[in-house]
Amino acid sequence: MRLFGNARYRFIEARRKAYVFSAVVLAVALVSMVFNIVDIGSWQNYGVDFTGGSLVQVRFEESMEAAELRTALGGAEAPPITSMGNEGNEFVIRAPLAEDREVEAVAQEIRGQIQGAFPGRDFEVMRTELVGPKIGAELQQKAALAIIFSFALTLIYLAIRFEFRFGVAAVIATVHDSIITLGFLALFRVEIALPTVAAILTIIGYSLNDTIVVFDRVRENLNAKGGRRENPVALVNRSINETLPRTVLTSGTTLGVLLALLIFGGAVIRDFTTVLILGVLVGTYSSIFVASPALLEIQRRWGSRDLVEAQRGVPGRPAPRTAPSGRPRKRKKKGRKRRRTAGVST
């Protein structure tokens, strides 16, 4: 049993509706970022890793759950808590930076909250550190450079592996996915920490992987016998339908794992998992409705002449034959042949 074994969906014909949908979502994302700049002074809700704050590491004599410590420090309003080691008794607490307070005062407050919540448990503060705003600004810059660097490497790789137009289309789809993801974070003001940046980079990799699978099939069909004479719209549609089983199964199994992490993983990785779920959905959508139409649009505007003429034809029909120079061959006019009849004498 093969999933979507006889799929004949006309994805490219629905590209205009996809353009409208993507435009609306991108507009909401950009408006959310601008609103955050006006409201909170930053286009994203940066966490302690980027804005600076106090880092306090505590160690308990007995193992305990991070959820217990989070409840003791304020529940949903508690600062980010990360478990360290395999014994389950060491935690790192990242408290926001306060201008009128010192690091030691923050550590004393955390120590008092823990003693009040767990009077019978022994613990010690291993270290207290200050993460300054300068370090946070450097992390923001390095995170942005990492994303831009990944785009550049992708363009170079696809230009060598396929053709330059494939690389440009893949980068357009990846930028589309990144803006939508960042807009989601800005709209719901999800706290941006280092794991969130890792999730965004993972989304970029997933989106590119799905796009490359489709493009690889496009290239195979294009180089097959008669592929250059086939209408590009029909060829890309056929390539998407042929890779649709792989796309659906890969996305479905990945989403299954991520949903399990979201439900049973706890609050520590909730933001990370949520961003990944959004990225898988958007990446699957963009590989079909953004990257493939972008490839055709690039081909139509700057591609070779024979394929451009083919794209103007009727979808599903072969393109007109071309001469070696790339120009359409002229049809020879067929004249009526006169039959010569021999005279018969009577």
JSON list of N, CA, C and O in Angstrom, two decimals, residues 162-191:
[
{"chain": "A", "resi": 162, "resn": "PHE", "atom": "N", "xyz": [22.62, 21.76, -8.21]},
{"chain": "A", "resi": 162, "resn": "PHE", "atom": "CA", "xyz": [21.57, 21.82, -9.22]},
{"chain": "A", "resi": 162, "resn": "PHE", "atom": "C", "xyz": [21.91, 22.93, -10.22]},
{"chain": "A", "resi": 162, "resn": "PHE", "atom": "O", "xyz": [22.79, 22.80, -11.03]},
{"chain": "A", "resi": 163, "resn": "GLU", "atom": "N", "xyz": [21.17, 24.04, -10.13]},
{"chain": "A", "resi": 163, "resn": "GLU", "atom": "CA", "xyz": [21.41, 25.23, -10.92]},
{"chain": "A", "resi": 163, "resn": "GLU", "atom": "C", "xyz": [21.16, 26.42, -10.01]},
{"chain": "A", "resi": 163, "resn": "GLU", "atom": "O", "xyz": [20.56, 26.31, -8.95]},
{"chain": "A", "resi": 164, "resn": "PHE", "atom": "N", "xyz": [21.65, 27.58, -10.45]},
{"chain": "A", "resi": 164, "resn": "PHE", "atom": "CA", "xyz": [21.54, 28.77, -9.61]},
{"chain": "A", "resi": 164, "resn": "PHE", "atom": "C", "xyz": [20.08, 29.12, -9.33]},
{"chain": "A", "resi": 164, "resn": "PHE", "atom": "O", "xyz": [19.74, 29.57, -8.24]},
{"chain": "A", "resi": 165, "resn": "ARG", "atom": "N", "xyz": [19.20, 28.92, -10.31]},
{"chain": "A", "resi": 165, "resn": "ARG", "atom": "CA", "xyz": [17.79, 29.26, -10.13]},
{"chain": "A", "resi": 165, "resn": "ARG", "atom": "C", "xyz": [17.15, 28.41, -9.03]},
{"chain": "A", "resi": 165, "resn": "ARG", "atom": "O", "xyz": [16.28, 28.86, -8.30]},
{"chain": "A", "resi": 166, "resn": "PHE", "atom": "N", "xyz": [17.59, 27.15, -8.89]},
{"chain": "A", "resi": 166, "resn": "PHE", "atom": "CA", "xyz": [17.09, 26.30, -7.81]},
{"chain": "A", "resi": 166, "resn": "PHE", "atom": "C", "xyz": [17.48, 26.87, -6.45]},
{"chain": "A", "resi": 166, "resn": "PHE", "atom": "O", "xyz": [16.70, 26.87, -5.50]},
{"chain": "A", "resi": 167, "resn": "GLY", "atom": "N", "xyz": [18.73, 27.35, -6.36]},
{"chain": "A", "resi": 167, "resn": "GLY", "atom": "CA", "xyz": [19.19, 27.92, -5.10]},
{"chain": "A", "resi": 167, "resn": "GLY", "atom": "C", "xyz": [18.43, 29.17, -4.71]},
{"chain": "A", "resi": 167, "resn": "GLY", "atom": "O", "xyz": [18.07, 29.36, -3.55]},
{"chain": "A", "resi": 168, "resn": "VAL", "atom": "N", "xyz": [18.16, 30.04, -5.69]},
{"chain": "A", "resi": 168, "resn": "VAL", "atom": "CA", "xyz": [17.41, 31.27, -5.40]},
{"chain": "A", "resi": 168, "resn": "VAL", "atom": "C", "xyz": [16.00, 30.94, -4.93]},
{"chain": "A", "resi": 168, "resn": "VAL", "atom": "O", "xyz": [15.50, 31.52, -3.96]},
{"chain": "A", "resi": 169, "resn": "ALA", "atom": "N", "xyz": [15.34, 29.98, -5.59]},
{"chain": "A", "resi": 169, "resn": "ALA", "atom": "CA", "xyz": [13.98, 29.60, -5.19]},
{"chain": "A", "resi": 169, "resn": "ALA", "atom": "C", "xyz": [13.97, 29.01, -3.78]},
{"chain": "A", "resi": 169, "resn": "ALA", "atom": "O", "xyz": [13.06, 29.28, -2.98]},
{"chain": "A", "resi": 170, "resn": "ALA", "atom": "N", "xyz": [14.98, 28.19, -3.45]},
{"chain": "A", "resi": 170, "resn": "ALA", "atom": "CA", "xyz": [15.04, 27.59, -2.11]},
{"chain": "A", "resi": 170, "resn": "ALA", "atom": "C", "xyz": [15.27, 28.64, -1.04]},
{"chain": "A", "resi": 170, "resn": "ALA", "atom": "O", "xyz": [14.67, 28.58, 0.05]},
{"chain": "A", "resi": 171, "resn": "VAL", "atom": "N", "xyz": [16.11, 29.62, -1.32]},
{"chain": "A", "resi": 171, "resn": "VAL", "atom": "CA", "xyz": [16.37, 30.68, -0.34]},
{"chain": "A", "resi": 171, "resn": "VAL", "atom": "C", "xyz": [15.11, 31.53, -0.15]},
{"chain": "A", "resi": 171, "resn": "VAL", "atom": "O", "xyz": [14.79, 31.94, 0.98]},
{"chain": "A", "resi": 172, "resn": "ILE", "atom": "N", "xyz": [14.36, 31.80, -1.23]},
{"chain": "A", "resi": 172, "resn": "ILE", "atom": "CA", "xyz": [13.11, 32.56, -1.10]},
{"chain": "A", "resi": 172, "resn": "ILE", "atom": "C", "xyz": [12.14, 31.82, -0.17]},
{"chain": "A", "resi": 172, "resn": "ILE", "atom": "O", "xyz": [11.53, 32.43, 0.72]},
{"chain": "A", "resi": 173, "resn": "ALA", "atom": "N", "xyz": [12.00, 30.51, -0.35]},
{"chain": "A", "resi": 173, "resn": "ALA", "atom": "CA", "xyz": [11.10, 29.73, 0.51]},
{"chain": "A", "resi": 173, "resn": "ALA", "atom": "C", "xyz": [11.59, 29.72, 1.96]},
{"chain": "A", "resi": 173, "resn": "ALA", "atom": "O", "xyz": [10.78, 29.80, 2.90]},
{"chain": "A", "resi": 174, "resn": "THR", "atom": "N", "xyz": [12.90, 29.64, 2.16]},
{"chain": "A", "resi": 174, "resn": "THR", "atom": "CA", "xyz": [13.44, 29.60, 3.52]},
{"chain": "A", "resi": 174, "resn": "THR", "atom": "C", "xyz": [13.26, 30.93, 4.23]},
{"chain": "A", "resi": 174, "resn": "THR", "atom": "O", "xyz": [12.95, 30.98, 5.43]},
{"chain": "A", "resi": 175, "resn": "VAL", "atom": "N", "xyz": [13.48, 32.03, 3.51]},
{"chain": "A", "resi": 175, "resn": "VAL", "atom": "CA", "xyz": [13.24, 33.36, 4.09]},
{"chain": "A", "resi": 175, "resn": "VAL", "atom": "C", "xyz": [11.75, 33.51, 4.45]},
{"chain": "A", "resi": 175, "resn": "VAL", "atom": "O", "xyz": [11.41, 34.05, 5.51]},
{"chain": "A", "resi": 176, "resn": "HIS", "atom": "N", "xyz": [10.89, 33.01, 3.60]},
{"chain": "A", "resi": 176, "resn": "HIS", "atom": "CA", "xyz": [9.45, 33.00, 3.87]},
{"chain": "A", "resi": 176, "resn": "HIS", "atom": "C", "xyz": [9.15, 32.27, 5.18]},
{"chain": "A", "resi": 176, "resn": "HIS", "atom": "O", "xyz": [8.42, 32.77, 6.04]},
{"chain": "A", "resi": 177, "resn": "ASP", "atom": "N", "xyz": [9.74, 31.10, 5.37]},
{"chain": "A", "resi": 177, "resn": "ASP", "atom": "CA", "xyz": [9.50, 30.32, 6.59]},
{"chain": "A", "resi": 177, "resn": "ASP", "atom": "C", "xyz": [10.06, 31.03, 7.82]},
{"chain": "A", "resi": 177, "resn": "ASP", "atom": "O", "xyz": [9.43, 31.04, 8.89]},
{"chain": "A", "resi": 178, "resn": "SER", "atom": "N", "xyz": [11.24, 31.64, 7.68]},
{"chain": "A", "resi": 178, "resn": "SER", "atom": "CA", "xyz": [11.87, 32.30, 8.82]},
{"chain": "A", "resi": 178, "resn": "SER", "atom": "C", "xyz": [11.06, 33.51, 9.28]},
{"chain": "A", "resi": 178, "resn": "SER", "atom": "O", "xyz": [10.87, 33.72, 10.49]},
{"chain": "A", "resi": 179, "resn": "ILE", "atom": "N", "xyz": [10.56, 34.30, 8.33]},
{"chain": "A", "resi": 179, "resn": "ILE", "atom": "CA", "xyz": [9.78, 35.49, 8.70]},
{"chain": "A", "resi": 179, "resn": "ILE", "atom": "C", "xyz": [8.48, 35.09, 9.39]},
{"chain": "A", "resi": 179, "resn": "ILE", "atom": "O", "xyz": [8.07, 35.70, 10.39]},
{"chain": "A", "resi": 180, "resn": "ILE", "atom": "N", "xyz": [7.82, 34.05, 8.87]},
{"chain": "A", "resi": 180, "resn": "ILE", "atom": "CA", "xyz": [6.58, 33.60, 9.51]},
{"chain": "A", "resi": 180, "resn": "ILE", "atom": "C", "xyz": [6.86, 33.09, 10.93]},
{"chain": "A", "resi": 180, "resn": "ILE", "atom": "O", "xyz": [6.10, 33.38, 11.87]},
{"chain": "A", "resi": 181, "resn": "THR", "atom": "N", "xyz": [7.94, 32.34, 11.11]},
{"chain": "A", "resi": 181, "resn": "THR", "atom": "CA", "xyz": [8.27, 31.84, 12.44]},
{"chain": "A", "resi": 181, "resn": "THR", "atom": "C", "xyz": [8.59, 32.97, 13.40]},
{"chain": "A", "resi": 181, "resn": "THR", "atom": "O", "xyz": [8.10, 32.99, 14.55]},
{"chain": "A", "resi": 182, "resn": "LEU", "atom": "N", "xyz": [9.40, 33.93, 12.96]},
{"chain": "A", "resi": 182, "resn": "LEU", "atom": "CA", "xyz": [9.72, 35.07, 13.82]},
{"chain": "A", "resi": 182, "resn": "LEU", "atom": "C", "xyz": [8.48, 35.91, 14.11]},
{"chain": "A", "resi": 182, "resn": "LEU", "atom": "O", "xyz": [8.33, 36.45, 15.20]},
{"chain": "A", "resi": 183, "resn": "GLY", "atom": "N", "xyz": [7.58, 36.00, 13.12]},
{"chain": "A", "resi": 183, "resn": "GLY", "atom": "CA", "xyz": [6.33, 36.71, 13.37]},
{"chain": "A", "resi": 183, "resn": "GLY", "atom": "C", "xyz": [5.46, 36.01, 14.40]},
{"chain": "A", "resi": 183, "resn": "GLY", "atom": "O", "xyz": [4.80, 36.67, 15.22]},
{"chain": "A", "resi": 184, "resn": "PHE", "atom": "N", "xyz": [5.44, 34.68, 14.38]},
{"chain": "A", "resi": 184, "resn": "PHE", "atom": "CA", "xyz": [4.70, 33.92, 15.39]},
{"chain": "A", "resi": 184, "resn": "PHE", "atom": "C", "xyz": [5.29, 34.19, 16.79]},
{"chain": "A", "resi": 184, "resn": "PHE", "atom": "O", "xyz": [4.54, 34.41, 17.75]},
{"chain": "A", "resi": 185, "resn": "LEU", "atom": "N", "xyz": [6.61, 34.21, 16.88]},
{"chain": "A", "resi": 185, "resn": "LEU", "atom": "CA", "xyz": [7.24, 34.49, 18.17]},
{"chain": "A", "resi": 185, "resn": "LEU", "atom": "C", "xyz": [6.93, 35.90, 18.65]},
{"chain": "A", "resi": 185, "resn": "LEU", "atom": "O", "xyz": [6.73, 36.13, 19.85]},
{"chain": "A", "resi": 186, "resn": "ALA", "atom": "N", "xyz": [6.91, 36.85, 17.70]},
{"chain": "A", "resi": 186, "resn": "ALA", "atom": "CA", "xyz": [6.61, 38.23, 18.08]},
{"chain": "A", "resi": 186, "resn": "ALA", "atom": "C", "xyz": [5.14, 38.41, 18.45]},
{"chain": "A", "resi": 186, "resn": "ALA", "atom": "O", "xyz": [4.80, 39.15, 19.37]},
{"chain": "A", "resi": 187, "resn": "LEU", "atom": "N", "xyz": [4.24, 37.72, 17.72]},
{"chain": "A", "resi": 187, "resn": "LEU", "atom": "CA", "xyz": [2.80, 37.87, 17.97]},
{"chain": "A", "resi": 187, "resn": "LEU", "atom": "C", "xyz": [2.43, 37.38, 19.37]},
{"chain": "A", "resi": 187, "resn": "LEU", "atom": "O", "xyz": [1.67, 38.04, 20.09]},
{"chain": "A", "resi": 188, "resn": "PHE", "atom": "N", "xyz": [2.97, 36.23, 19.76]},
{"chain": "A", "resi": 188, "resn": "PHE", "atom": "CA", "xyz": [2.65, 35.65, 21.07]},
{"chain": "A", "resi": 188, "resn": "PHE", "atom": "C", "xyz": [3.71, 35.97, 22.12]},
{"chain": "A", "resi": 188, "resn": "PHE", "atom": "O", "xyz": [3.64, 35.48, 23.24]},
{"chain": "A", "resi": 189, "resn": "ARG", "atom": "N", "xyz": [4.69, 36.78, 21.73]},
{"chain": "A", "resi": 189, "resn": "ARG", "atom": "CA", "xyz": [5.76, 37.23, 22.63]},
{"chain": "A", "resi": 189, "resn": "ARG", "atom": "C", "xyz": [6.41, 36.07, 23.38]},
{"chain": "A", "resi": 189, "resn": "ARG", "atom": "O", "xyz": [6.57, 36.09, 24.61]},
{"chain": "A", "resi": 190, "resn": "VAL", "atom": "N", "xyz": [6.76, 35.08, 22.60]},
{"chain": "A", "resi": 190, "resn": "VAL", "atom": "CA", "xyz": [7.49, 33.94, 23.16]},
{"chain": "A", "resi": 190, "resn": "VAL", "atom": "C", "xyz": [8.90, 34.42, 23.52]},
{"chain": "A", "resi": 190, "resn": "VAL", "atom": "O", "xyz": [9.54, 35.14, 22.75]},
{"chain": "A", "resi": 191, "resn": "GLU", "atom": "N", "xyz": [9.37, 34.03, 24.68]},
{"chain": "A", "resi": 191, "resn": "GLU", "atom": "CA", "xyz": [10.69, 34.47, 25.12]},
{"chain": "A", "resi": 191, "resn": "GLU", "atom": "C", "xyz": [11.78, 33.84, 24.27]},
{"chain": "A", "resi": 191, "resn": "GLU", "atom": "O", "xyz": [11.85, 32.61, 24.12]}
]
